[in-house]
Coordinates of C-alpha atoms in Angstrom, one line a residue:
M12 CA 43.5 21.6 -18.0
A13 CA 41.6 21.6 -14.6
N14 CA 41.0 25.3 -15.0
Q15 CA 39.7 24.8 -18.6
Y16 CA 37.3 22.1 -17.3
K17 CA 36.1 24.5 -14.6
E18 CA 35.6 27.2 -17.3
A19 CA 33.5 24.7 -19.2
G20 CA 31.2 24.5 -16.2
V21 CA 32.5 21.4 -14.3
D22 CA 34.2 21.9 -10.9
V23 CA 36.0 18.8 -9.9
E24 CA 37.0 20.2 -6.5
S25 CA 33.3 20.9 -5.7
G26 CA 32.5 17.3 -6.5
E27 CA 35.2 16.1 -4.1
K28 CA 33.9 18.5 -1.4
A29 CA 30.4 17.2 -1.9
V30 CA 31.5 13.6 -1.6
N31 CA 33.4 14.3 1.6
S32 CA 30.5 16.2 3.1
I33 CA 28.1 13.3 2.8
K34 CA 30.3 10.4 3.8
D35 CA 29.3 10.3 7.5
M36 CA 25.6 10.5 6.6
V37 CA 25.8 7.7 4.0
T38 CA 27.8 5.3 6.2
S39 CA 25.1 5.8 9.0
T40 CA 22.8 3.6 6.8
Y41 CA 25.2 0.7 6.5
D42 CA 24.4 -2.7 7.9
Q43 CA 26.9 -5.6 8.6
S44 CA 26.6 -6.8 4.9
V45 CA 28.1 -3.7 3.4
V46 CA 31.6 -4.7 2.2
D47 CA 32.6 -1.4 0.5
G48 CA 30.7 1.8 -0.2
L49 CA 31.8 5.2 -1.3
G50 CA 35.1 5.7 -3.1
G51 CA 35.4 2.5 -5.2
F52 CA 34.4 1.9 -8.8
G53 CA 31.5 -0.2 -7.5
A54 CA 29.8 -0.7 -4.2
M55 CA 29.9 -4.2 -2.7
Y56 CA 27.3 -5.9 -0.5
S57 CA 27.7 -9.4 0.8
L58 CA 24.7 -11.8 0.5
Q59 CA 26.2 -14.7 2.5
S60 CA 24.3 -14.1 5.7
H61 CA 21.0 -13.5 3.8
F62 CA 21.1 -16.6 1.7
A63 CA 21.1 -18.9 4.7
K64 CA 17.6 -17.6 5.6
Y65 CA 16.0 -18.6 2.3
D66 CA 15.4 -21.9 0.6
D67 CA 15.3 -20.3 -2.9
P68 CA 16.5 -16.7 -2.6
V69 CA 15.4 -14.2 -5.2
L70 CA 16.7 -10.7 -5.6
I71 CA 14.1 -8.1 -6.4
S72 CA 15.0 -4.7 -7.8
G73 CA 13.3 -1.5 -8.6
T74 CA 14.3 1.8 -10.2
D75 CA 12.5 5.1 -10.4
G76 CA 12.7 8.9 -10.1
V77 CA 10.7 11.6 -8.4
G78 CA 8.9 13.0 -11.4
T79 CA 8.0 16.7 -11.7
K80 CA 7.5 17.0 -8.0
L81 CA 11.2 17.8 -8.2
M82 CA 10.4 21.0 -10.0
L83 CA 8.4 22.3 -7.1
A84 CA 11.2 21.5 -4.7
I85 CA 13.7 23.3 -6.9
Q86 CA 11.3 26.3 -7.3
A87 CA 10.9 26.5 -3.5
K88 CA 14.6 25.8 -2.8
R89 CA 13.7 23.0 -0.5
H90 CA 16.0 20.1 -1.0
T91 CA 16.0 18.1 2.3
T92 CA 13.0 15.9 1.8
I93 CA 12.8 15.2 -2.0
G94 CA 15.3 12.3 -1.5
I95 CA 12.8 10.6 0.8
D96 CA 10.4 10.6 -2.2
L97 CA 13.2 9.1 -4.4
V98 CA 13.8 6.2 -2.0
A99 CA 10.0 5.6 -1.5
M100 CA 9.3 5.3 -5.2
C101 CA 11.7 2.4 -5.4
A102 CA 11.5 0.8 -1.9
N103 CA 7.7 0.6 -1.8
D104 CA 7.7 -1.2 -5.2
I105 CA 10.0 -3.9 -4.0
L106 CA 8.2 -4.2 -0.7
A107 CA 5.0 -4.9 -2.7
Q108 CA 6.6 -8.2 -3.9
G109 CA 7.6 -9.2 -0.4
A110 CA 11.2 -8.2 -0.5
K111 CA 13.3 -7.6 2.6
P112 CA 15.2 -4.4 1.6
L113 CA 19.0 -4.7 1.2
F114 CA 20.7 -1.7 -0.5
F115 CA 20.1 1.5 -2.5
L116 CA 22.0 3.5 -5.1
D117 CA 21.3 7.0 -6.2
Y118 CA 22.1 9.2 -9.1
I119 CA 22.1 13.0 -9.1
G120 CA 22.4 14.9 -12.4
I121 CA 22.9 18.6 -11.7
G122 CA 23.6 21.9 -13.5
K123 CA 25.9 23.4 -10.9
L124 CA 27.3 21.3 -8.2
L125 CA 27.1 23.1 -4.9
P126 CA 28.4 20.9 -2.0
E127 CA 25.9 22.3 0.6
E128 CA 22.9 21.8 -1.8
V129 CA 24.1 18.2 -2.6
K130 CA 24.4 17.6 1.1
E131 CA 20.8 18.6 1.6
I132 CA 19.6 16.4 -1.2
V133 CA 21.5 13.4 0.0
S134 CA 20.3 13.9 3.6
G135 CA 16.8 13.2 2.3
V136 CA 18.0 10.0 0.6
V137 CA 19.7 9.0 3.8
M138 CA 16.4 9.6 5.8
G139 CA 14.5 7.6 3.2
C140 CA 16.9 4.7 3.3
K141 CA 16.7 4.5 7.1
Q142 CA 12.9 4.6 6.9
A143 CA 13.0 1.8 4.3
G144 CA 15.6 -0.4 5.9
L145 CA 18.1 0.1 3.1
S146 CA 21.9 0.6 3.1
L147 CA 22.9 3.5 0.8
I148 CA 26.0 1.9 -0.6
G149 CA 26.9 4.0 -3.6
G150 CA 25.8 6.5 -6.2
E151 CA 26.9 9.1 -8.7
M152 CA 26.9 12.9 -8.9
A153 CA 27.3 14.3 -12.4
E154 CA 27.7 18.0 -13.0
M155 CA 26.3 18.6 -16.5
P156 CA 26.1 22.3 -17.6
G157 CA 24.2 22.5 -20.9
I158 CA 22.0 19.5 -20.0
Y159 CA 20.6 21.2 -16.9
K160 CA 20.2 24.9 -16.0
Q161 CA 22.4 26.1 -13.1
D162 CA 19.7 25.6 -10.4
D163 CA 18.2 22.4 -11.9
Y164 CA 18.9 18.8 -11.0
D165 CA 17.4 15.4 -11.5
L166 CA 17.3 12.3 -9.3
S167 CA 17.0 8.6 -9.9
G168 CA 17.4 5.6 -7.6
F169 CA 17.8 1.8 -7.6
A170 CA 16.7 -0.5 -4.7
V171 CA 17.5 -4.1 -4.2
G172 CA 15.8 -6.5 -1.8
I173 CA 15.6 -10.3 -1.3
A174 CA 12.8 -12.8 -0.8
D175 CA 12.1 -16.5 -0.8
K176 CA 10.7 -17.5 -4.2
K177 CA 7.9 -19.6 -2.7
R178 CA 6.8 -16.7 -0.5
L179 CA 6.7 -13.9 -3.1
L180 CA 3.6 -11.8 -2.9
G181 CA 1.3 -11.3 -5.9
A182 CA -1.7 -12.3 -7.9
Q183 CA -0.8 -16.0 -7.8
N184 CA -1.8 -16.0 -4.1
V185 CA -5.0 -14.0 -4.2
K186 CA -8.3 -15.8 -3.6
E187 CA -12.0 -15.1 -3.6
G188 CA -13.0 -13.8 -0.2
D189 CA -9.7 -12.0 0.5
K190 CA -10.1 -8.6 2.1
L191 CA -8.6 -5.3 1.0
I192 CA -6.9 -3.1 3.6
G193 CA -6.0 0.4 2.5
L194 CA -3.0 2.1 4.2
K195 CA -3.2 5.8 4.6
S196 CA -1.0 7.9 2.3
S197 CA 0.9 10.9 3.6
G198 CA -0.6 13.0 0.8
I199 CA -0.1 13.1 -3.0
H200 CA 3.1 11.1 -2.7
S201 CA 5.1 11.5 -6.0
N202 CA 2.6 11.0 -8.8
G203 CA 0.4 13.3 -10.7
Y204 CA 2.6 16.4 -10.3
S205 CA 2.4 17.4 -14.0
L206 CA -1.3 17.8 -13.5
V207 CA -0.8 19.5 -10.1
R208 CA 1.5 22.1 -11.6
K209 CA -1.0 22.7 -14.4
I210 CA -3.7 23.3 -11.9
I211 CA -1.5 25.7 -9.9
K212 CA -0.7 27.7 -13.1
D213 CA -4.2 27.7 -14.5
A214 CA -5.9 28.7 -11.2
K215 CA -3.1 31.2 -10.4
L216 CA -2.5 29.7 -7.0
D217 CA 0.0 31.1 -4.5
L218 CA 2.2 28.3 -3.2
N219 CA 2.9 30.2 0.0
A220 CA -0.8 30.7 0.8
T221 CA -2.9 28.5 3.2
Y222 CA -6.1 27.9 1.4
Q223 CA -9.5 26.9 3.0
G224 CA -9.5 23.3 3.9
L225 CA -5.7 23.0 4.3
S226 CA -3.9 23.2 7.6
Q227 CA -0.6 24.5 6.1
P228 CA 0.7 26.5 3.1
L229 CA 0.1 24.8 -0.2
I230 CA 3.8 24.3 -0.9
D231 CA 4.1 22.3 2.4
E232 CA 1.2 20.1 1.3
L233 CA 2.7 19.5 -2.1
L234 CA 6.2 18.7 -0.8
T235 CA 5.1 16.3 2.0
P236 CA 7.3 13.3 1.5
T237 CA 6.0 10.0 0.2
R238 CA 5.3 7.5 3.1
L239 CA 7.7 4.6 3.3
Y240 CA 5.7 1.5 4.5
Y241 CA 8.5 -1.0 5.3
H242 CA 8.7 -0.5 9.1
Y243 CA 4.9 -0.4 9.3
V244 CA 4.3 -3.7 7.6
K245 CA 7.5 -5.8 7.7
G246 CA 6.1 -8.1 10.5
I247 CA 3.0 -8.7 8.4
V248 CA 5.0 -9.6 5.3
E249 CA 7.4 -11.9 7.3
S250 CA 4.5 -13.7 8.9
G251 CA 2.9 -14.7 5.7
A252 CA -0.4 -13.1 6.7
I253 CA -1.1 -11.4 3.4
H254 CA -1.4 -12.6 -0.2
A255 CA -0.4 -9.5 -2.1
I256 CA 0.4 -5.8 -1.9
A257 CA -0.4 -3.0 -4.3
N258 CA 1.7 0.1 -4.2
I259 CA -0.6 2.9 -5.3
T260 CA 1.4 5.2 -7.7
G261 CA 0.7 6.6 -11.1
G262 CA -2.6 5.2 -12.4
G263 CA -4.3 5.4 -9.0
I264 CA -6.0 2.6 -7.0
A265 CA -7.7 0.8 -9.9
D266 CA -4.6 0.5 -12.2
N267 CA -2.2 -0.6 -9.5
L268 CA -4.5 -2.9 -7.6
S269 CA -5.4 -4.6 -10.9
R270 CA -1.8 -5.9 -11.1
V271 CA -2.4 -8.3 -8.1
I272 CA -5.9 -9.5 -9.1
P273 CA -6.2 -12.8 -11.0
N274 CA -8.1 -12.8 -14.3
D275 CA -11.1 -14.6 -12.8
L276 CA -11.5 -12.2 -9.8
T277 CA -12.5 -8.6 -9.1
A278 CA -11.4 -6.3 -6.3
K279 CA -14.6 -4.6 -5.2
I280 CA -14.0 -1.3 -3.4
D281 CA -16.3 0.8 -1.3
R282 CA -15.4 4.4 -1.8
S283 CA -17.2 5.5 1.3
S284 CA -14.9 3.4 3.5
W285 CA -12.3 6.1 3.8
T286 CA -12.2 9.9 3.9
V287 CA -10.3 11.5 1.0
P288 CA -7.8 14.1 2.3
N289 CA -8.6 17.7 1.7
I290 CA -5.7 18.3 -0.6
F291 CA -7.3 16.0 -3.2
K292 CA -10.7 17.8 -2.8
C293 CA -9.0 21.1 -3.3
L294 CA -7.2 20.0 -6.4
Q295 CA -10.4 18.6 -7.8
D296 CA -12.2 21.9 -7.2
W297 CA -9.3 24.1 -8.5
G298 CA -8.9 22.0 -11.6
N299 CA -12.6 21.4 -12.2
L300 CA -11.7 17.7 -12.5
D301 CA -14.3 14.9 -12.6
Q302 CA -14.1 11.8 -10.5
S303 CA -12.5 9.6 -13.2
D304 CA -9.7 12.1 -13.6
M305 CA -9.0 12.0 -9.9
D306 CA -9.1 8.2 -9.7
L307 CA -6.8 7.9 -12.7
V308 CA -4.1 10.2 -11.5
F309 CA -4.0 10.3 -7.7
N310 CA -3.9 7.9 -4.8
Q311 CA -6.9 9.6 -3.1
G312 CA -5.5 9.0 0.3
I313 CA -4.6 5.3 0.0
G314 CA -0.9 4.8 -0.5
M315 CA -0.8 1.0 -0.4
V316 CA -3.4 -1.8 -0.4
L317 CA -2.9 -5.1 1.5
V318 CA -4.8 -8.2 0.2
A319 CA -5.3 -10.5 3.2
P320 CA -7.2 -13.8 3.8
E321 CA -10.2 -13.1 5.9
E322 CA -8.9 -15.2 8.8
Y323 CA -5.8 -13.0 9.1
V324 CA -7.6 -9.6 8.9
Q325 CA -7.8 -9.1 12.6
A326 CA -4.1 -9.9 13.1
V327 CA -3.1 -7.6 10.3
T328 CA -5.2 -4.7 11.5
N329 CA -4.0 -5.2 15.1
Y330 CA -0.4 -5.0 13.9
L331 CA -1.1 -1.8 11.9
S332 CA -2.7 -0.2 15.0
D333 CA 0.2 -1.2 17.1
N334 CA 2.5 0.5 14.7
D335 CA 0.3 3.7 14.6
L336 CA -0.6 3.5 10.9
E337 CA -4.1 4.5 10.0
Y338 CA -5.8 1.9 7.8
F339 CA -9.2 1.4 6.2
E340 CA -11.0 -1.9 5.3
I341 CA -12.0 -0.8 1.8
G342 CA -13.4 -3.9 0.2
E343 CA -13.0 -7.5 -0.8
V344 CA -12.1 -9.9 -3.7
V345 CA -15.1 -11.5 -5.4
K346 CA -15.7 -13.6 -8.6
R347 CA -14.9 -11.6 -11.7
E348 CA -17.7 -9.4 -12.8
Q349 CA -16.7 -7.0 -15.5
Q350 CA -13.2 -5.7 -14.6
A351 CA -10.3 -6.3 -12.3
V352 CA -11.1 -3.4 -9.9
E353 CA -14.5 -1.9 -9.3
I354 CA -14.8 1.3 -7.1
R355 CA -18.2 2.3 -6.0

């Protein structure tokens, strides 16, 4: 029967080898609250030590994938950093609500399970979890010939964090006069890649070429991992020095920042307050895109926006500088004019 299953395209032994090859990497992310990880029917994580720190503890969860950036990684046969993107897409979202990261689960659906390739993929997930302060306590690898081509795979992830209900970040805290602090992105992050790939195809671009304005080959620009912001801002979040965070993903700055702006206020942004990275300028030129297209799809160099009371701005920016993260004071919150976010 095992041979018949293998003939059908599923190799159980390869799956076991893959699991064994990643155990040490995965356990390196564990903290003292991990009760049981790989090998059981479900991973276990104790909340006892965490509950004592909160008056009204709330679990915050987020799930996401990598999108079609994954297709470029598969095309280039570069699997070691795409897992960082996976973790970032989930971890930055729960951070935006003020969560302290706890644990992460991943899922890999794959056409042909090759242990060394899986090890490369999971190594990126492990790096991402370490950057995000998450324990990678479990996951699933599913070899599915017929669903995926032999060289194809897909990733999804699930992050859980904890916060005190009375200290959750969000629109309920934002006030007129709050300042907007934009945190520099590492590049495109993981949104807009369907448009990126269309531009590459239509403009007949060479992924291995270094184009004018770029300091490295195009494929390296495109596969630069999404920045994880937890270790850069955790002290700010814990201190209560900010009212809200917007994680800038699909929809750009305006769409994501509008989620944390109350109905009677407007986030007014000065476009000249930061320099848009060259990769975005190149994409705009290659794709003949207007400004509204760029603003709708891409982060434009701002990966996260902190909304801070004016009296805490200096403390926040000092903290960011101490942690070597480039930031920009990009605007302020004013009385509602016409829309939730206005970029000029």
